[in-house]
XYZ file of C-alpha atoms in Angstrom:
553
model
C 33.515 2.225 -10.764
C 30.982 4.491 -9.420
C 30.547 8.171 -9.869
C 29.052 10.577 -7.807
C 27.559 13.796 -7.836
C 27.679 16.615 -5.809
C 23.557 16.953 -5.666
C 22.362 15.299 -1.964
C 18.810 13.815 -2.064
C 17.757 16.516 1.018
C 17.828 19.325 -1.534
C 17.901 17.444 -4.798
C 14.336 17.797 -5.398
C 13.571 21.370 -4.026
C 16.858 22.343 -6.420
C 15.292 21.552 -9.186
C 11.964 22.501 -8.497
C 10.146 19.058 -9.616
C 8.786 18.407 -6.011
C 5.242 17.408 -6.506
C 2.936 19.914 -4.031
C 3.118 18.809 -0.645
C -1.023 19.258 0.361
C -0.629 17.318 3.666
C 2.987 17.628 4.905
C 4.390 16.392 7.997
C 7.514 15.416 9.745
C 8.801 12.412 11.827
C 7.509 13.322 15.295
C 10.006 14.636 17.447
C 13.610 14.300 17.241
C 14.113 12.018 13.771
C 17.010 9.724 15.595
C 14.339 8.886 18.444
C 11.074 8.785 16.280
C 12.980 6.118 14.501
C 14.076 4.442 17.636
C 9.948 4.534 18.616
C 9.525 2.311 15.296
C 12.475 -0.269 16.250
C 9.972 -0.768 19.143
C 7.420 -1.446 17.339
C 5.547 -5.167 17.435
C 2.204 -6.336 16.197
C 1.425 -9.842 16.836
C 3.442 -11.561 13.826
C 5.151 -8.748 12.937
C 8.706 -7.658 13.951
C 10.725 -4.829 13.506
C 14.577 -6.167 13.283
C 16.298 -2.670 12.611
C 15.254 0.846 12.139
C 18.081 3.359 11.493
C 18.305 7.194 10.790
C 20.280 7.285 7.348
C 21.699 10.673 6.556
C 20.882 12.410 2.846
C 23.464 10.564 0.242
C 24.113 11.566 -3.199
C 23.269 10.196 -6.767
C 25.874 7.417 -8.090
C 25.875 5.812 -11.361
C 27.429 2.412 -12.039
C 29.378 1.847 -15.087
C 27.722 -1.771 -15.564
C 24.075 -2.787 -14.305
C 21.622 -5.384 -15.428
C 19.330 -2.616 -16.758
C 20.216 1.068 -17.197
C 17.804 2.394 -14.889
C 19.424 -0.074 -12.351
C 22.968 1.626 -12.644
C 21.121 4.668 -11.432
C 21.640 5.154 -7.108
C 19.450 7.988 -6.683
C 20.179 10.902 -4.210
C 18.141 10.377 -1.113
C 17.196 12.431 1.719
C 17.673 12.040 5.495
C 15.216 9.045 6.162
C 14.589 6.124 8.874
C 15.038 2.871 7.296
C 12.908 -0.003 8.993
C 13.484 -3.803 8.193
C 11.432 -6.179 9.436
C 9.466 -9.640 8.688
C 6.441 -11.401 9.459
C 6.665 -14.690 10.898
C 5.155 -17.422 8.563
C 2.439 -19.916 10.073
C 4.260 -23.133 8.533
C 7.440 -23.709 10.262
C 8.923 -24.616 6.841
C 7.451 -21.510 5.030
C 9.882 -18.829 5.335
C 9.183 -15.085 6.463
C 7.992 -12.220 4.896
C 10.934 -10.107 5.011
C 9.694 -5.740 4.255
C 11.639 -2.728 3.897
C 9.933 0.589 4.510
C 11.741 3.872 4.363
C 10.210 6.748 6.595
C 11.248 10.402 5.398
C 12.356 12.933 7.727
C 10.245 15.356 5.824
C 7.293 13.633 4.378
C 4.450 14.634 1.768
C 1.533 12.517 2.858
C 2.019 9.932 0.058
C 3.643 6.362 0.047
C 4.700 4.181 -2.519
C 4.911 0.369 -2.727
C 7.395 -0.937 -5.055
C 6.869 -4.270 -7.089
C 9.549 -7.124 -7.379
C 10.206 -9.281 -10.736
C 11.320 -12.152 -11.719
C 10.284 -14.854 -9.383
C 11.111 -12.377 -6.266
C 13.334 -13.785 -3.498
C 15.293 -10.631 -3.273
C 14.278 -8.151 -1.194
C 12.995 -4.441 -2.841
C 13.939 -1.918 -1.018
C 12.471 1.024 -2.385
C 15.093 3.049 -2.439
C 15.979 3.094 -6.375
C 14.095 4.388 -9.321
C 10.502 3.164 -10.074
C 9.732 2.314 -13.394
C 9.966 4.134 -16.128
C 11.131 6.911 -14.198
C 13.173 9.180 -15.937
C 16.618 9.354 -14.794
C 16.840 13.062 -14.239
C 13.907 13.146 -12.170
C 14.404 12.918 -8.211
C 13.320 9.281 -6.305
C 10.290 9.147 -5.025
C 11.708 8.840 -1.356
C 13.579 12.662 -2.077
C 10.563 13.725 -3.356
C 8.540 13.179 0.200
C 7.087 9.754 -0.579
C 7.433 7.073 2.049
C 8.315 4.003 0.273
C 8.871 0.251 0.700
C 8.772 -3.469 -0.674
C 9.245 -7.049 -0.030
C 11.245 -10.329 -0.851
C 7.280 -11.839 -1.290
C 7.599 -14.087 0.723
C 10.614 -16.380 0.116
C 14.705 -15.521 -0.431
C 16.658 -17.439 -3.311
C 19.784 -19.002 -2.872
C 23.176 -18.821 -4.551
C 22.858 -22.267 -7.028
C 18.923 -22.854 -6.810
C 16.417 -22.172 -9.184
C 14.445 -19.477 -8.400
C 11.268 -21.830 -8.109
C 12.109 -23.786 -5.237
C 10.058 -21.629 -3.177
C 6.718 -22.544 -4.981
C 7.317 -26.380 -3.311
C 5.849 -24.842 -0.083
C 2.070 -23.889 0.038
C 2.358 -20.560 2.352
C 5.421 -19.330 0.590
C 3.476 -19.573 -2.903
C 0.632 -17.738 -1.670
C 2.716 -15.258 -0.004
C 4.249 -14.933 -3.731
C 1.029 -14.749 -5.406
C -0.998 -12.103 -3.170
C -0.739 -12.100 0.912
C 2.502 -10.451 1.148
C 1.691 -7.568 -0.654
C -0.760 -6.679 1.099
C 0.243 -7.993 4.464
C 3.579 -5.336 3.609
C 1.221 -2.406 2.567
C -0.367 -2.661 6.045
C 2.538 -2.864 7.966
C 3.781 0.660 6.305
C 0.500 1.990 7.069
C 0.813 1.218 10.424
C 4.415 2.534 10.326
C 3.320 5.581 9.361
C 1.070 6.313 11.801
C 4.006 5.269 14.519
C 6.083 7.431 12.988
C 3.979 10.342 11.901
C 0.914 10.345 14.163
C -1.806 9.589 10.595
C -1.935 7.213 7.935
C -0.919 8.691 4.655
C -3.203 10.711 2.256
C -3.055 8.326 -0.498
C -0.965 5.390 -1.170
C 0.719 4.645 -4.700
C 2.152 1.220 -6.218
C 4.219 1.084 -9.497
C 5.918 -2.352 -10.397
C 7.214 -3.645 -13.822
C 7.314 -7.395 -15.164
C 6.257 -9.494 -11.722
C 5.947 -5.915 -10.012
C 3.072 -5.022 -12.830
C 1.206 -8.244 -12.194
C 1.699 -7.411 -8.798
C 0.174 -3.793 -9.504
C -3.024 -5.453 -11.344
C -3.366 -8.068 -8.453
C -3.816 -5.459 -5.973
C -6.779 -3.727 -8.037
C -8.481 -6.487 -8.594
C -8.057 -8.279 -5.278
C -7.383 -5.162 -2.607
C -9.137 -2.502 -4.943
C -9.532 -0.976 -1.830
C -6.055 -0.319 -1.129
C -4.717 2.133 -3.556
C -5.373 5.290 -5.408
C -3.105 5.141 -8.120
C -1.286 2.009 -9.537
C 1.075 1.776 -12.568
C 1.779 -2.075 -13.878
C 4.961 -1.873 -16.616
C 4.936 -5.039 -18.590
C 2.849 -7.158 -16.094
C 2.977 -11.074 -16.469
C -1.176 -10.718 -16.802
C -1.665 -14.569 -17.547
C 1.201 -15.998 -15.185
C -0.018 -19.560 -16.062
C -0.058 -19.068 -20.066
C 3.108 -17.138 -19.736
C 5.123 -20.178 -18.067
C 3.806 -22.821 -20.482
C 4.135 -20.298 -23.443
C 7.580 -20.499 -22.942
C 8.146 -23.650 -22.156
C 6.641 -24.331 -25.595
C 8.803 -21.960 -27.486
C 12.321 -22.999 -25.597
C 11.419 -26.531 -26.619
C 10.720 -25.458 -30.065
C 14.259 -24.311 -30.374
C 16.085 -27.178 -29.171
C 18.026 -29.840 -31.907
C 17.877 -28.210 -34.945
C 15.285 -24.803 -34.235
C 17.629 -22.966 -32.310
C 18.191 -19.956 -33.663
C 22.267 -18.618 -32.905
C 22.992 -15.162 -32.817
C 24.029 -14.464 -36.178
C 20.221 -15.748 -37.064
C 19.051 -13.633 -34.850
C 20.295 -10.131 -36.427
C 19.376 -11.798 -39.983
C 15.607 -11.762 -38.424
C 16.101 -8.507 -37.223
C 17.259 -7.118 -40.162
C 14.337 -8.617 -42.386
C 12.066 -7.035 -39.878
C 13.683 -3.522 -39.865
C 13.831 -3.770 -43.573
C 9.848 -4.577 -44.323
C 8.421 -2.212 -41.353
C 11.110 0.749 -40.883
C 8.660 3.190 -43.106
C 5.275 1.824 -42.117
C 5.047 4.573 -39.633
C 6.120 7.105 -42.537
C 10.007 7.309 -41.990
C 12.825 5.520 -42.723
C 14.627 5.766 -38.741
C 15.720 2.154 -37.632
C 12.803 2.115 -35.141
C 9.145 -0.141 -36.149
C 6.988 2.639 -34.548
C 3.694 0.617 -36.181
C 4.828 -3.142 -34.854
C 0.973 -4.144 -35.101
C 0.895 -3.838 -39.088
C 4.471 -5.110 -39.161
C 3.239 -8.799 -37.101
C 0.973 -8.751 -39.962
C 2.972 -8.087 -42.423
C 6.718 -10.013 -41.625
C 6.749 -13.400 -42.464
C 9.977 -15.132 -41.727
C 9.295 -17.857 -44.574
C 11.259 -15.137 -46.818
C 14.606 -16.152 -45.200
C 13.739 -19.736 -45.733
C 17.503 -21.300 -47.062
C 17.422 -22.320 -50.982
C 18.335 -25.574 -51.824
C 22.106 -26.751 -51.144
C 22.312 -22.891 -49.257
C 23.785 -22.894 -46.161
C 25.527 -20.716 -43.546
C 23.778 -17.728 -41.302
C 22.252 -15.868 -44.399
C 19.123 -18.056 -44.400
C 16.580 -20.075 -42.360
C 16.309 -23.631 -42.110
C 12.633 -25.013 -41.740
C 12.957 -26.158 -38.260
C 14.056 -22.720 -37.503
C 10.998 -21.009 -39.510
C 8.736 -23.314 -37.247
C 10.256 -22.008 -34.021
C 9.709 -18.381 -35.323
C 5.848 -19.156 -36.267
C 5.788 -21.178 -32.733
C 6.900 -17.773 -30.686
C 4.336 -15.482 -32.710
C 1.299 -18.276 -32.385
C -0.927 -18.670 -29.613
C -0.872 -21.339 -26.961
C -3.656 -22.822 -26.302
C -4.632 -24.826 -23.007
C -7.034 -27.928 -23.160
C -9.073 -26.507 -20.849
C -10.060 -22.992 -19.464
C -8.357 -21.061 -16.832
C -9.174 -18.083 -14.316
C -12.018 -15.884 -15.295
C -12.377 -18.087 -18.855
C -9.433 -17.627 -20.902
C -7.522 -20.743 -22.190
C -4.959 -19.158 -23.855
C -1.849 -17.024 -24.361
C -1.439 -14.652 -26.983
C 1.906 -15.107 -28.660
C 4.662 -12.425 -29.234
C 5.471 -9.870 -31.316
C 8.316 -8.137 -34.182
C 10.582 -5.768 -34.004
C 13.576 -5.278 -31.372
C 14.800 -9.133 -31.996
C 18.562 -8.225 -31.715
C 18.408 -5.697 -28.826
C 21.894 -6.402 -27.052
C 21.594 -8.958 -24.410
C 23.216 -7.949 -21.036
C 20.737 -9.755 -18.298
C 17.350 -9.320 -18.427
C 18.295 -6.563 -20.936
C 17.514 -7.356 -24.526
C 15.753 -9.058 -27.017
C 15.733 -12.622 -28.426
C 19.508 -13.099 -27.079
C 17.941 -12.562 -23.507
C 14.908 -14.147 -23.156
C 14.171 -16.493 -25.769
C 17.214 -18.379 -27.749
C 20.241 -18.077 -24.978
C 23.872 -18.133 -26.623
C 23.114 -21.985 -26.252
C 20.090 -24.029 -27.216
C 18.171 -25.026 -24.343
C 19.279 -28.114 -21.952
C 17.776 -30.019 -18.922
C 18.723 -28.818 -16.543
C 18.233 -25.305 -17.831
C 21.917 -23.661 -18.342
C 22.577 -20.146 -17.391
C 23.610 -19.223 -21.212
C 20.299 -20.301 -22.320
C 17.090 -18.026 -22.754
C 15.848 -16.648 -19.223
C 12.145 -17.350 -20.758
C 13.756 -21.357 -21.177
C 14.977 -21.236 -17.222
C 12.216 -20.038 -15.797
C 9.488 -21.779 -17.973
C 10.663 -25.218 -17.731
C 11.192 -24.589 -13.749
C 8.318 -23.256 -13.409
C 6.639 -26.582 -15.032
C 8.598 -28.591 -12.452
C 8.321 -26.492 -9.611
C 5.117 -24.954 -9.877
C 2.943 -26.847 -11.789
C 4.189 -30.902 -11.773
C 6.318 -29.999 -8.445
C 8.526 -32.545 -9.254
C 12.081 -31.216 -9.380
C 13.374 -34.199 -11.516
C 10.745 -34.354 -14.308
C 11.629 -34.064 -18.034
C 9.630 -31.113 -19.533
C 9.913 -32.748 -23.105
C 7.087 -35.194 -22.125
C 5.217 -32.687 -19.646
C 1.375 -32.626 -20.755
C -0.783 -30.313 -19.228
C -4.351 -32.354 -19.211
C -2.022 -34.565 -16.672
C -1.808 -31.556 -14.134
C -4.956 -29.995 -14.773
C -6.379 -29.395 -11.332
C -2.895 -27.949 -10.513
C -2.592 -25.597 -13.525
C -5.952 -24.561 -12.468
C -5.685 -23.543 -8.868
C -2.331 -21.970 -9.986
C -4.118 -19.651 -12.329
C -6.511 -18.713 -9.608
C -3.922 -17.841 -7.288
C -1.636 -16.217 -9.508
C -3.084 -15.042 -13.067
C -4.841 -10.972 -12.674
C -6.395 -11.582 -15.685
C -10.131 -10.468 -13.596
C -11.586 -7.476 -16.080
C -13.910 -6.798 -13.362
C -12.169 -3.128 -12.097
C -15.515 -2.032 -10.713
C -14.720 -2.229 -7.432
C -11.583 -0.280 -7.495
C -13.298 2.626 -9.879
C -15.754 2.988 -7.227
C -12.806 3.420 -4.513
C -11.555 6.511 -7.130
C -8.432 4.643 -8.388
C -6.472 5.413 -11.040
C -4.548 2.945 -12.960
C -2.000 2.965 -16.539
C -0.995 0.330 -18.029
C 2.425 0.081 -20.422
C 3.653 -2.618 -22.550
C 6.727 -2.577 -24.435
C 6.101 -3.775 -28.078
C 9.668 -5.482 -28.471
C 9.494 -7.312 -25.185
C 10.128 -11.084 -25.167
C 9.801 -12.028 -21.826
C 6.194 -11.872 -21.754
C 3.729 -10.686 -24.367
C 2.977 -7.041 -24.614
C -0.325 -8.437 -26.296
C -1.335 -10.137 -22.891
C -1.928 -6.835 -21.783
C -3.236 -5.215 -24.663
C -5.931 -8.335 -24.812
C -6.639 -7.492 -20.638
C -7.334 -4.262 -20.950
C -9.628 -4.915 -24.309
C -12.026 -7.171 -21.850
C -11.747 -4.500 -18.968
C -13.153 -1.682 -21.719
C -15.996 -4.618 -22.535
C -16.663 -5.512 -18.820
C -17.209 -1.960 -17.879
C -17.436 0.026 -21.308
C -15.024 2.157 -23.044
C -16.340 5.377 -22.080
C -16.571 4.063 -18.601
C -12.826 2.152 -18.464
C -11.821 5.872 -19.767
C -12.620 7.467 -16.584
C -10.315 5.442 -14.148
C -7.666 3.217 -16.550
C -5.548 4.443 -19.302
C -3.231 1.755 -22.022
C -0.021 2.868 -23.730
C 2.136 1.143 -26.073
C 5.830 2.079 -26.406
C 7.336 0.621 -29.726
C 10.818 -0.897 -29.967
C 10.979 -1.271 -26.268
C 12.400 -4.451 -24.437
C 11.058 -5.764 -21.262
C 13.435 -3.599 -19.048
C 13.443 0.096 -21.043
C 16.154 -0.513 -23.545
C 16.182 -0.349 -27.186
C 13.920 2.651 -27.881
C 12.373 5.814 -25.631
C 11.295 4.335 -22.562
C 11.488 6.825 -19.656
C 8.304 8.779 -18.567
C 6.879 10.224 -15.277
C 4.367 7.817 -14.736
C 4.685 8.175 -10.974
C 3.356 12.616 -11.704
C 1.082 11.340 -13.981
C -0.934 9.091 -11.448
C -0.554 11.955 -8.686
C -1.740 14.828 -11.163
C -4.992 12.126 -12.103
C -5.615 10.974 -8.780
C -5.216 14.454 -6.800
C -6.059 17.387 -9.306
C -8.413 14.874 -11.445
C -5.952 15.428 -14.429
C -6.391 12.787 -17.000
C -3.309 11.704 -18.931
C -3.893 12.026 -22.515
C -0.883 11.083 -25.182
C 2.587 11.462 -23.294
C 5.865 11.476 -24.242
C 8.777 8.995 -24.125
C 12.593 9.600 -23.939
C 15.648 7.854 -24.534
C 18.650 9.159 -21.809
C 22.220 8.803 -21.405
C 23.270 7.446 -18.419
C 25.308 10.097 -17.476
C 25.241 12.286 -14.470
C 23.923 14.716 -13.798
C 21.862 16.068 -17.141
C 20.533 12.358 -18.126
C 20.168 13.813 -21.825
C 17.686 12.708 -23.855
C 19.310 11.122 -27.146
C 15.570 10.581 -28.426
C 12.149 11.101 -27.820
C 9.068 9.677 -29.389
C 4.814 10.256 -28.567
C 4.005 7.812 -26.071
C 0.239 6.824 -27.156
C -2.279 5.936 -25.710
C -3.665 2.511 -27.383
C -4.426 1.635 -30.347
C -3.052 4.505 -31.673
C 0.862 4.590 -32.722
C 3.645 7.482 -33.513
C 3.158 8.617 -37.005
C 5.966 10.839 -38.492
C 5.205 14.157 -39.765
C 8.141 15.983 -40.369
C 11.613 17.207 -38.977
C 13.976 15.150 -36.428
C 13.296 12.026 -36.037
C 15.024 11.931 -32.604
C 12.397 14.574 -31.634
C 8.746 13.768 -30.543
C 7.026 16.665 -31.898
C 8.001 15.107 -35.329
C 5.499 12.465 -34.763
C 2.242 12.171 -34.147
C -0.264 9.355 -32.501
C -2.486 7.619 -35.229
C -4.399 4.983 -35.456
């Protein structure tokens, strides 16, 4: 069931007076139905315009089920002309690029590209909430923004893995880089069309695939954006897919880990790093010290003890296997031959999707099979297709006996393509661009220490003082990979605009926890979000309230 409020997006934002200040205004030129009838007609060589359609304003819904609570969330949404199109591939057997761009009626001079996740092949609309965005907050379309995304490249099909794409040269490099920017200048030229000027600065925000998207188009297009948030990005897309390969096959025979385990781990952790950060409030606010200090050997089984109240050894070793680094026999893009490996804390988040912790992503409801099963880990499924897909592309191989020195020129050119691990942001500060980074400490899809390690060799490429001025890092403890678990929800989207436009640097922020419930969103909790390497502290008073903490280091 869905529920609706009364609130439309055309007066949604104004209503609440959270509009962001509209410096370079404008409208669709002339009569909205046939200024979006003058953008059906657009075409530009490969480009096409299949649809463009005047939607009317609609009103916010919320889902009772979703795979991630922002995505129960329909936002309200003004009166806007909604333009599909696609760009015809140069291989016959590649597929198109398929884009989505939404045109406001009433428009604020900004845009917004939205990343994808996953392995893509669905198309992002850009008409739901960005990340991190909290839920109270209008969409960035009702708030003026023009907005849009892409399927990368590639669309995946009911019963296939969602790696079958990578087979094809064009639709892998459309998935690693072309697309996104081949999109972003299509909505530029859009706006024009529709507008009569490009916009006054362009935005991109993506989470998971959408964050290495983010960092991609700094490092590669640093002349394309002025303010770019990356959630969670897959930094070292090359170590991530072997990394956990590695750890599903860790758990298989006698390693996995069932559920039962898995709050027994969680519990061990809660117990031995709850008060590091000064308070006893079922939340490891400090998960840095606690990585240091947790060892799972303490849960080892005794002799003749058996049952879910202990560990067996195999088990231990898949544990110490997750938190280790991988290490490649050779190096990758821009020198690293690694991955770092995960953290503690937020183990036995519940598992609903690509919500949760270990459940989710790691150790399944079922140890891992060939072919991958859809109850097992989602890091299991798309690691080992990845290796057969991707890397070996050979659909049939056995990922127990994969080596990597036997597909080293592949793993290679794969990391070039795909890995924005390049600390080199020079050319992008120089363009004025803004950029924040967040990593969720309890995420187990990909390692929040990735990032942390990235933007460590950004600050010694360019210098901290220097990094300071363009590119901020924030670490948001007890966090899963989609914003569950702990406060996740901040206005990243006002914090870039306030940076990029009034020269505002972000300093420590703060992070909330909301109901999904229309319309008030309330916050249950709220926590400092800090700026790394410093962590919330408590102080004194509510723990559910973030002036009881402060950021230490």
């Amino acid at each position: 069931m869905i529920r609706k409020s009364a609130l439309a997006g055309a007066s949604l934002c104004a209503l609440l007076g959270t509009c962001p200040a509209f410096a370079a205004a404008g409208k669709l030129i002339g009569d909205p139905a046939a200024a979006c009838a003058n953008i059906a007609a657009y075409a530009q060589g490969d480009v096409k315009i299949d649809s463009a359609t005047l939607q009317q304003p609609s009103q916010l819904a919320v889902a009772e089920r979703g795979p991630t609570p922002a995505a129960r969330i329909t936002p309200a949404n003004p009166a806007f002309c909604k333009a599909l199109g696609h760009i015809e591939p140069r291989d016959k057997a590649a597929p198109p690029i398929n884009f989505q761009v939404n045109l406001p009626v009433e428009w604020n001079g900004r845009s917004l590209q939205y990343g994808g996740g996953g392995f893509n092949g669905v198309l992002i609309t850009g008409l739901g909430l960005p990340p991190a965005h909290p839920y109270d907050r209008p969409s960035p379309l009702a708030q003026g923004f023009v907005t849009y995304g892409t399927d990368s490249g590639h669309q995946t099909k009911q019963g296939e893995p969602p790696q079958v794409f990578a087979l094809n040269d064009e639709a892998f490099l459309n998935f690693a880089h072309v697309s996104y920017k081949r999109v972003r200048d299509v909505a530029v030229a859009l706006m024009i069309r529709a507008y009569g000027r490009g916009p006054d600065k362009l935005y991109f925000m993506g989470s998971s695939e959408g964050g290495r998207e983010a960092l991609t188009m700094a490092q590669r297009y640093p002349n394309d954006f002025d303010g770019i948030f990356a959630r969670v990005p897959v930094i070292n897309w090359a170590g991530l897919q072997h990394a956990g390969l590695r750890s599903g096959l860790a758990t298989m025979g006698e390693g996995w880990i069932n559920p039962a385990r898995v709050k027994l781990v969680a519990d061990a952790v809660l117990k031995a790093c709850d008060e590091i950060d000064g308070v006893k409030d079922g939340l490891v606010e400090n998960p840095v010290a606690c990585k240091a200090k947790f060892r799972p050997q303490t849960l080892r089984c005794a002799k003749d003890q058996v049952g879910d109240s202990c560990l067996g050894d195999s088990q231990i070793k898949a544990i110490d296997t997750l938190y280790s680094t991988y290490k490649f026999p050779f190096a990758l893009a821009n020198g690293l031959d690694d991955y770092p490996g995960w953290g503690v804390s937020g183990e036995n988040i519940p598992a609903f999707g690509p919500t949760g912790g270990w459940i989710s992503w790691w150790v399944g409801t079922t140890p891992p099979a060939q072919p991958p099963a859809p109850a097992n880990g989602i890091a299991w499924i798309y690691g080992a297709g990845g290796i057969q897909y991707v890397f070996a592309r050979d659909p049939k191989l056995d990922v127990t006996k994969y080596r990597p020195q036997d597909h080293r020129k592949r793993i290679i050119e794969v990391s070039k393509l795909m890995d924005s691990t390049n600390p080199d942001l020079s050319k992008f500060e120089a363009h004025g661009g803004k950029l924040i980074m967040l990593e969720h400490m309890a995420d187990y899809a990909q390692s929040p220490y990735a990032g942390i390690r990235y933007f460590g060799n950004v600050q010694r490429t360019l210098g901290k003082s220097r990094t300071a001025r363009f590119a901020r890092l924030y670490t948001a403890p007890g966090v899963d990979h989609v914003g569950s678990g702990a406060p996740a929800n901040v206005d990243m989207l006002g914090a870039l605009v306030d940076w990029v436009e009034n020269g505002k640097a972000p300093g420590d922020l703060v992070v909330a926890e909301q109901k999904v419930e229309a319309p008030a969103f309330s916050t249950v909790r709220a926590l400092p979000l800090c700026e790394w390497p410093a962590w919330p502290r408590y102080k004194s008073g509510d723990v559910n309230s973030a002036a009881s903490f402060t950021c230490a280091k």
